Coordinates of C-alpha atoms and ligand atoms in Angstrom, one line a residue:
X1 CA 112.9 98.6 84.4
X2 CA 109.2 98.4 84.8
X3 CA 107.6 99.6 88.4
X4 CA 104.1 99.1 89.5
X5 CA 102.9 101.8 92.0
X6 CA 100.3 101.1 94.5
X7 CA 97.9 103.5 96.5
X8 CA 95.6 101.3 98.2
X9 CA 92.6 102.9 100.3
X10 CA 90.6 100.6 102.2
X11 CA 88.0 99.9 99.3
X12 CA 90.0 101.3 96.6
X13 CA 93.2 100.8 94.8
X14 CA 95.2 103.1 92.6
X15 CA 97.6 101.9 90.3
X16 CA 100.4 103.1 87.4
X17 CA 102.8 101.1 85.6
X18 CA 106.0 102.6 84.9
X19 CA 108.7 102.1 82.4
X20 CA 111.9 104.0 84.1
X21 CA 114.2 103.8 81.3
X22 CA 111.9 106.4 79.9
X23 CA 109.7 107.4 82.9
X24 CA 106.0 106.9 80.8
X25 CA 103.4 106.0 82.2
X26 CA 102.6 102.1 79.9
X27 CA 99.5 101.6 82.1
X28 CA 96.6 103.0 84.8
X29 CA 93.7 102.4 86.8
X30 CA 91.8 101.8 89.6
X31 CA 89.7 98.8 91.6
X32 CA 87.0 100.2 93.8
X33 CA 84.7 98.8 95.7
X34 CA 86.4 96.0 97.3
X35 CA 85.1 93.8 99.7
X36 CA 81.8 95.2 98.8
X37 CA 81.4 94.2 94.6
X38 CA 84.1 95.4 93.2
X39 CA 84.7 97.6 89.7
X40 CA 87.8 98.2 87.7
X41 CA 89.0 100.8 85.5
X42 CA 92.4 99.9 83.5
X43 CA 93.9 102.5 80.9
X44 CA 96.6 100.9 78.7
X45 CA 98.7 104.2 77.1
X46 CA 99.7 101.9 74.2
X47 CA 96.1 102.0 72.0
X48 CA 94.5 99.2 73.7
X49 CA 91.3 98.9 74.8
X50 CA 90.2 101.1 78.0
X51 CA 88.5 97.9 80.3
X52 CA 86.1 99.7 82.4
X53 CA 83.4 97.1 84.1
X54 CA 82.3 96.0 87.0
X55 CA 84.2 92.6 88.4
X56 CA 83.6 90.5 91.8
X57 CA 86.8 92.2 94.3
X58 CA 86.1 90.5 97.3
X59 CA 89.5 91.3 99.0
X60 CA 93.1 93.4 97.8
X61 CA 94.6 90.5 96.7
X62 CA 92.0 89.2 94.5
X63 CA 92.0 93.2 93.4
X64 CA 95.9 93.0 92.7
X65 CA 95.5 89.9 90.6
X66 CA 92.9 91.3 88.8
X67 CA 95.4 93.9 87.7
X68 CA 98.1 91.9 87.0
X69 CA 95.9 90.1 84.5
X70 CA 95.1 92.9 82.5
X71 CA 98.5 94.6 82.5
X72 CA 99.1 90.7 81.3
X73 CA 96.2 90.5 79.0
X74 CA 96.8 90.2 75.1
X75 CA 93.6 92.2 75.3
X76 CA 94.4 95.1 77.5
X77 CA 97.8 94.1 78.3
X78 CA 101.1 96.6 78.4
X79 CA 103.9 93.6 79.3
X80 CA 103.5 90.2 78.5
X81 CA 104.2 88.5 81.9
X82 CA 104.6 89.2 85.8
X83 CA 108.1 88.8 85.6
X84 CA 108.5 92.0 83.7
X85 CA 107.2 93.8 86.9
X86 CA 110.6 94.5 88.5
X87 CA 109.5 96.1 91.5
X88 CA 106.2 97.8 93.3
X89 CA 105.8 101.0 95.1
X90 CA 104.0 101.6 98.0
X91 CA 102.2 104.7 98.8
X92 CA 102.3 104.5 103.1
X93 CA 100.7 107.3 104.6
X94 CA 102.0 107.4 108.0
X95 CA 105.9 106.4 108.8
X96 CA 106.0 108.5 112.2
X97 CA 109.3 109.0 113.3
X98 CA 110.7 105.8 111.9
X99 CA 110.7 106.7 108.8
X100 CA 112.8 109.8 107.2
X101 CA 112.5 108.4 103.9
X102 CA 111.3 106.1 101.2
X103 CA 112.4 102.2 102.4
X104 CA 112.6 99.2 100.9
X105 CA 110.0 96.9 102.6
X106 CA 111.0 94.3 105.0
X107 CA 109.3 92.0 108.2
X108 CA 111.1 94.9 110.3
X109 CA 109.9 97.7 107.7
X110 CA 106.0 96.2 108.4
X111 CA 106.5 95.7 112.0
X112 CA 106.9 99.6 112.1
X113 CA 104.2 100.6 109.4
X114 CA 102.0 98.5 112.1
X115 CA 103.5 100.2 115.1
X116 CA 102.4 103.1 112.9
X117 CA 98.3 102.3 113.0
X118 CA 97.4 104.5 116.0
X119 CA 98.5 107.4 114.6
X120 CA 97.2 106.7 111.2
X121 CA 94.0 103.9 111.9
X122 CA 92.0 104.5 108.7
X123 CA 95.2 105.0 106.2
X124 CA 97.7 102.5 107.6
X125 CA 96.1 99.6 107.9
X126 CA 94.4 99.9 103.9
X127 CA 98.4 100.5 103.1
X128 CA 99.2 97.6 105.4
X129 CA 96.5 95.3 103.2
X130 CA 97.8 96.2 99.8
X131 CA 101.6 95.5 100.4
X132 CA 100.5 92.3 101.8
X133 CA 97.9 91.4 98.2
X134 CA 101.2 92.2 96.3
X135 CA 103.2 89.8 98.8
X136 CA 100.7 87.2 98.4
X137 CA 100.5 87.8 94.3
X138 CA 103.4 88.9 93.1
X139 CA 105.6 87.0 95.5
X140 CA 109.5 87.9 95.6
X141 CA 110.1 91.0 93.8
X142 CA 111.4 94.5 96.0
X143 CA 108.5 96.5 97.4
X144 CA 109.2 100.2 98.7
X145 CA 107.2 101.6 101.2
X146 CA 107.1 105.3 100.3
X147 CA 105.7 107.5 103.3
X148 CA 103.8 110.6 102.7
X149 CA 105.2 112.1 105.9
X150 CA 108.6 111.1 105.8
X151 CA 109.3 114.5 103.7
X152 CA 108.8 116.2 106.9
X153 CA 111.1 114.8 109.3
X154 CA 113.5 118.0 108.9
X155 CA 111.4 119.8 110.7
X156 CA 113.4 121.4 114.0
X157 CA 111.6 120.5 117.3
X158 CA 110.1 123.8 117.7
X159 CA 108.2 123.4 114.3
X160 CA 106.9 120.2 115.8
X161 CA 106.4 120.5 119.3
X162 CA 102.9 121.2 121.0
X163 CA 102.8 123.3 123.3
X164 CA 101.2 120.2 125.8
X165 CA 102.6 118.0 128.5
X166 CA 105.4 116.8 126.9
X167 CA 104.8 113.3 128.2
X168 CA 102.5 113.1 125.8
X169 CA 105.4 113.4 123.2
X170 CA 107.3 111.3 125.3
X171 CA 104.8 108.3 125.7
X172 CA 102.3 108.6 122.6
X173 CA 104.5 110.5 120.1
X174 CA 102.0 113.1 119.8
X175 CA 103.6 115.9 117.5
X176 CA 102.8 117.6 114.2
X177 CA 103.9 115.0 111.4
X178 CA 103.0 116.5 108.1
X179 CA 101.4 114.8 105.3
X180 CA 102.1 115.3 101.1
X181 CA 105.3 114.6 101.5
X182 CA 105.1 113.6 97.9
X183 CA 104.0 116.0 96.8
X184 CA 105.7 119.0 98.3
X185 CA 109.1 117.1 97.8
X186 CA 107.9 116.7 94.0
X187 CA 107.1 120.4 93.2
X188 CA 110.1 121.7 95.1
X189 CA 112.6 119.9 92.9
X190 CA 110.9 121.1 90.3
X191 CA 110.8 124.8 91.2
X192 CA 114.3 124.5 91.7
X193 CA 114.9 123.7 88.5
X194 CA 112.5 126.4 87.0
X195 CA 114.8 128.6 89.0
X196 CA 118.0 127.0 87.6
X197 CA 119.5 126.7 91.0
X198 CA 120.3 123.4 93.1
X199 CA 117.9 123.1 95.4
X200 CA 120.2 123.3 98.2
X201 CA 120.8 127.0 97.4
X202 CA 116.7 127.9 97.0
X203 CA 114.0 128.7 99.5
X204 CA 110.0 127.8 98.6
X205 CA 106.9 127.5 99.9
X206 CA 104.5 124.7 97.7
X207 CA 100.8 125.5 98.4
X208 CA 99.2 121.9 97.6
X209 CA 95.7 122.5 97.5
X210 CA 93.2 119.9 96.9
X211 CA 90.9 117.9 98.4
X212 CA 92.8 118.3 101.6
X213 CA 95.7 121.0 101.4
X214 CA 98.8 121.7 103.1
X215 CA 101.7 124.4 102.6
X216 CA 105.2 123.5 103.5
X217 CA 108.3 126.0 104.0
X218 CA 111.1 124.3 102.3
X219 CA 114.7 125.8 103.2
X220 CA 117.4 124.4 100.6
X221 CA 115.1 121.3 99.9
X222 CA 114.0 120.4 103.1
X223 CA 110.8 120.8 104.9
X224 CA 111.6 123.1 107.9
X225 CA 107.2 123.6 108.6
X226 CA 103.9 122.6 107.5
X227 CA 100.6 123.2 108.0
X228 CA 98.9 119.7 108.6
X229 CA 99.9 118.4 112.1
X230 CA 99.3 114.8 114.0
X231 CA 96.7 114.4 111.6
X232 CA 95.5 116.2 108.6
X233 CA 92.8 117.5 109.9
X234 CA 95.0 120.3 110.8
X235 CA 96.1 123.7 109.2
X236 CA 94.0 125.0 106.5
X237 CA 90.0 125.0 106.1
X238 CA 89.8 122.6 103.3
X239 CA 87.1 121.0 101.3
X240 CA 85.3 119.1 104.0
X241 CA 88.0 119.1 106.8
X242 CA 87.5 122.2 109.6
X243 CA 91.8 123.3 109.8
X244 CA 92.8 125.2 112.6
X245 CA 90.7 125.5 115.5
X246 CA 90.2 126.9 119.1
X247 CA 89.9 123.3 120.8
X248 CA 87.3 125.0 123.4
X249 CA 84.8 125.4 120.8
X250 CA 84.8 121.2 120.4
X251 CA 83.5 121.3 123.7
X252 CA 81.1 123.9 123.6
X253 CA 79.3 122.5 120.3
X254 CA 79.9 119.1 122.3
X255 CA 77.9 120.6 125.2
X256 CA 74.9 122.1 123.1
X257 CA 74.0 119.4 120.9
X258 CA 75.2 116.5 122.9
X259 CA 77.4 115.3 120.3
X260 CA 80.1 112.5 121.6
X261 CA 83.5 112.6 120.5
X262 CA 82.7 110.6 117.3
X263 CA 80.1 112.8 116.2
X264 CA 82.1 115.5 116.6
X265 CA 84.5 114.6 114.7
X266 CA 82.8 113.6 112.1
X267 CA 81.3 116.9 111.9
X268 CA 85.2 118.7 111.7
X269 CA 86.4 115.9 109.4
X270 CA 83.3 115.9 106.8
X271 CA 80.8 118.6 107.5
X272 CA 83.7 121.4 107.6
X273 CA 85.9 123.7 106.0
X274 CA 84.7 125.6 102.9
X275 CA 81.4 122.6 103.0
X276 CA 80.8 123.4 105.9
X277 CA 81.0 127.3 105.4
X278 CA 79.4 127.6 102.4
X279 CA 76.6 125.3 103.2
X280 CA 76.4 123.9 99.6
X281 CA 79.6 122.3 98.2
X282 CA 83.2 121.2 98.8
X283 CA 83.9 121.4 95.4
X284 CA 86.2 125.1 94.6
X285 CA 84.7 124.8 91.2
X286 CA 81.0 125.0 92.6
X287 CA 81.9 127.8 95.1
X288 CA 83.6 130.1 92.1
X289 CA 80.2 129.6 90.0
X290 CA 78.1 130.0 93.1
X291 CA 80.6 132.9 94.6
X292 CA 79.9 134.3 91.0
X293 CA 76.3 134.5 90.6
X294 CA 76.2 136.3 93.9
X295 CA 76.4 133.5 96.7
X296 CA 77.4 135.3 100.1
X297 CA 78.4 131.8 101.6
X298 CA 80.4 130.5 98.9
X299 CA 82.4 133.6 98.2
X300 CA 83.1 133.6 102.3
X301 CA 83.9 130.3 102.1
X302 CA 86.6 131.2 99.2
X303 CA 87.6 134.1 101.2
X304 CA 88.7 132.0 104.8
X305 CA 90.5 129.3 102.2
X306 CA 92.5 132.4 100.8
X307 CA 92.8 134.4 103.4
X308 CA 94.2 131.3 105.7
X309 CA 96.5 130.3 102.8
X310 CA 98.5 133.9 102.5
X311 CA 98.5 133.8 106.3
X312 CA 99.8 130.6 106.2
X313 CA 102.7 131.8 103.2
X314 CA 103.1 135.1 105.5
X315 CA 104.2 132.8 108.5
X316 CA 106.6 130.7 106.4
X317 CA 108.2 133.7 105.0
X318 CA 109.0 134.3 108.7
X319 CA 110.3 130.6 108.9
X320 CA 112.7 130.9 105.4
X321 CA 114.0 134.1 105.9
X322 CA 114.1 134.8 102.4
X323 CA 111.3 133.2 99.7
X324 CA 112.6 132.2 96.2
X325 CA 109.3 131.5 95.1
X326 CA 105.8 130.4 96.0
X327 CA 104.2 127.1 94.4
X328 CA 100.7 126.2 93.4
X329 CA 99.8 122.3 93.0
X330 CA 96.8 119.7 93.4
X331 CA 93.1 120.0 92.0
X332 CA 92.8 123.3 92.9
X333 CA 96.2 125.0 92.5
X334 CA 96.5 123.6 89.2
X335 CA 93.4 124.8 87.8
X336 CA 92.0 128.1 89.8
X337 CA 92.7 131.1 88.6
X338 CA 90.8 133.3 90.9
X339 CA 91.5 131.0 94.1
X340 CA 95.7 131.9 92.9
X341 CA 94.9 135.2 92.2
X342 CA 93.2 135.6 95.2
X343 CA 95.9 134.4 97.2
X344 CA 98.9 136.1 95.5
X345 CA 96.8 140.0 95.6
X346 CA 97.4 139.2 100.0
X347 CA 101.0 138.5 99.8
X348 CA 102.0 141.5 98.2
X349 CA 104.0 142.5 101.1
X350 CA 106.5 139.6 100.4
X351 CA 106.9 141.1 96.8
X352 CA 104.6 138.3 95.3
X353 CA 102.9 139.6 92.0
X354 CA 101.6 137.4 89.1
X355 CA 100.4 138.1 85.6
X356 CA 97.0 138.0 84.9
X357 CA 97.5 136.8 81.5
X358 CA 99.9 133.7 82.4
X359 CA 98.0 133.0 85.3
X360 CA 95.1 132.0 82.6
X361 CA 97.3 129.0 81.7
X362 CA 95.7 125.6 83.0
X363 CA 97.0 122.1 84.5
X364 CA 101.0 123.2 83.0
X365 CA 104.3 123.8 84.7
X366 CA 104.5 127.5 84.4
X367 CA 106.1 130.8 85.9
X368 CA 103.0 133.3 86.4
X369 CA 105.2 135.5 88.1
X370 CA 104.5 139.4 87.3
X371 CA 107.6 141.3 85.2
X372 CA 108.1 143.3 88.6
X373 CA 107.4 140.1 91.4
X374 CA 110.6 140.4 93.8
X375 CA 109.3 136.1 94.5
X376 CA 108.4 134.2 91.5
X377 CA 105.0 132.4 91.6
X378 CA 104.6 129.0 89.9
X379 CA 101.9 126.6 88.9
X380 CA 103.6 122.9 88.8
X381 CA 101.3 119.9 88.3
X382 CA 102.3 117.7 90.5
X383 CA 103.2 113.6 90.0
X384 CA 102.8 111.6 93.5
X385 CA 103.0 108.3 91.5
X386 CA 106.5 109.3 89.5
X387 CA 108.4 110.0 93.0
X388 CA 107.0 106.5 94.1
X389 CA 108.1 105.3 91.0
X390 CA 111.8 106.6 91.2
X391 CA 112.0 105.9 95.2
X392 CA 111.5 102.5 94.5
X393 CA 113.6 102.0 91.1
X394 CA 116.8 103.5 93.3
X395 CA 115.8 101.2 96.4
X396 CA 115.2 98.6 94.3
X397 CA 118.3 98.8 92.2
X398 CA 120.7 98.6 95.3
Ligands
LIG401 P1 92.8 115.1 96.1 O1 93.3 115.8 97.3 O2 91.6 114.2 96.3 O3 93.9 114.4 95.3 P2 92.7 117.0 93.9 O4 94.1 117.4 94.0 O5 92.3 116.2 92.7 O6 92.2 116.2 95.2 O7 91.8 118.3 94.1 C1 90.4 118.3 94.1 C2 89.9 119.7 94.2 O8 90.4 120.4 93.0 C3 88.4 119.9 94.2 O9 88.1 120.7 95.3 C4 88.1 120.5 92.9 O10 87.0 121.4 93.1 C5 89.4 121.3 92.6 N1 89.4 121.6 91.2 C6 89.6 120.8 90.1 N2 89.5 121.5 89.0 C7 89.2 122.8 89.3 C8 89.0 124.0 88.6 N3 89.0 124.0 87.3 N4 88.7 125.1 89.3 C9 88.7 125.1 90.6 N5 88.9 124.0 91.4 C10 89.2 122.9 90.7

């Protein structure tokens, strides 16, 4: 069975053909630019040709067929026709209390992914357009709509609720939601295994730390808290995005520099976090060489990322009861050494200890965990696009 996954942004689209007999990856790529000129990047994994050029995408569906030709292509081709495409997966960022998990997708199904757009108006809506380019292309084969918050619906109400007039839970919704669901739901099934125990029976916390970053306290496999909220803006400083924050200084920053609501948060959402501190980069690989050479700002910028993260663990460990074991995923929990060492030398009061040797190891799923650590620490790539891809061959199948 052969499934497309689909992450489409508003000018960009991600894409990965599956085969799930075998779960390998025949085919990658991504169309960016759309609706502006339009380039596309296709990797076939079977010794084809990469294409890489740049090709008129005035609109998604143009974009999708544009894919579809190539995964078609006796050039740069992986199948030999659309009808071996058996189904498509959706990435949907925000399935707000509909949604509890992955869905095959329906009139109903996009009637609430719509009602969905106020809570999510830059995500939804580019989700919203590439479901509807596969409708249009593709025509009748199953699409899932897979919902990167839909992993947090376990939460209990008093992991959720603000402490605001409740009317505006009642009437708007407004709560903490959660975001890399994927992700989070990914790497715990996999730490489980690492541990050799059903999940039901293991308590972690995955630290997914990338671009944006978010930690989730998982109790038996399901989230029970995370650390991005009604938006993922929240939680922890992150590359450009300001985390936690005491509303009051919005207004006074609002107040000095006369700075309207859209400025300002432009300035949390793009001009923050460890950019923002560090004055120079939002990239953790240009803070550690920076933080190196004697940078003040860069290494403070590493230190509030750190610092927020084991506070962050500390709190969940409250929340479990009892920790298993800690993950590190995403860009930078993958691949920093000194950001995981940095974290794991703060939580040594929950018995976390790694090895400096193992933690050398880069981009594998690995225990790093110190001969003496009372919680093991992990480092587990993780694979959005293969839990899309097995969401929607199970939906799909049905
Ligand atoms: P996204 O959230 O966009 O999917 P990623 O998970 O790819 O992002 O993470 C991107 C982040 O990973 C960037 O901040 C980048 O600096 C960081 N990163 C990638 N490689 C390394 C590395 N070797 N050392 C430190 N940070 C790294």
């Amino acid at each position: 069975m052969n499934i497309l996954v689909i992450n489409a942004g508003s000018s960009s689209l991600k894409y990965q053909l599956f085969d799930m007999d075998n779960e390998t990856v025949l085919a990658k790529g991504l169309c960016e630019r759309i609706g502006i000129d339009g380039h596309l990047k296709h990797t076939p994994n079977n010794g084809k040709p990469v294409f890489n050029e740049d090709i008129a995408l005035p609109d998604h569906a143009v974009a999708i067929q544009a894919v579809i030709d190539k995964l078609t292509s006796a050039e740069y081709g992986v199948v030999s026709a659309m009808s071996e495409i058996d189904a498509v997966g959706h990435r949907v960022v925000h399935g707000g209390e509909h949604f509890a998990q992955s869905t095959l997708i329906t009139d109903e199904v996009m009637k609430a992914i719509e009602d969905c757009i106020p809570l999510a108006p830059l995500h939804n809506p580019a989700n919203i357009t590439g479901i509807e380019a596969c409708t249009k292309v593709i025509g009748n084969v199953p699409q899932v709509a897979v919902f990167d918050t839909a992993f947090h619906q376990s939460m209990p109400s008093k992991a959720y609720t603000y402490a605001v007039p409740h009317k505006y839970y009642d009437e708007y919704k407004v709560r903490r939601y959660g975001f890399h669901g994927t992700s989070h739901r990914y790497v715990t099934d996999r730490a489980a295994a690492l541990l050799g125990k059903p999940v039901e029976d293991v308590n972690i916390i995955t630290c997914h730390m990338g671009n944006g970053s978010s930690i989730c306290a998982v109790k038996g496999g399901k989230s029970v808290d995370t650390s991005m909220g009604f938006t993922p803006i929240a939680g922890l400083p992150m590359g450009t995005r300001c985390g936690d924050l005491d509303v009051s200084v919005m207004e006074f920053i609002m107040k000095k520099d006369g700075l309207d609501i859209d400025a300002m948060m432009k300035v949390l959402n793009k001009e923050s976090g460890v950019l923002g501190i560090s004055g120079t980069s939002s990239d953790f690989r240009d803070l550690d060489m920076a933080a190196e050479k004697g940078d003040k700002r860069a290494a403070l910028a590493l230190d509030v990322f750190t610092y927020s993260v084991a506070k962050t663990v500390g709190a969940y460990a409250v929340a479990l009861g009892k920790v298993d074991a800690i993950v590190f995923t995403a860009g930078i929990g993958e691949n920093s050494a000194s950001v995981r060492k940095a974290i794991a030398d703060q939580l040594g009061v929950l018995g976390v200890a790694i090895d400096d040797e193992k933690n050398k190891v880069r981009g594998e799923e690995v225990d790093i965990s110190a001969a003496d650590a009372k919680v093991k620490a992990f480092i587990i790539p993780t694979n959005e696009e293969l839990v899309l891809a097995r969401d929607t061959k199970e939906i799909a199948s049905k």
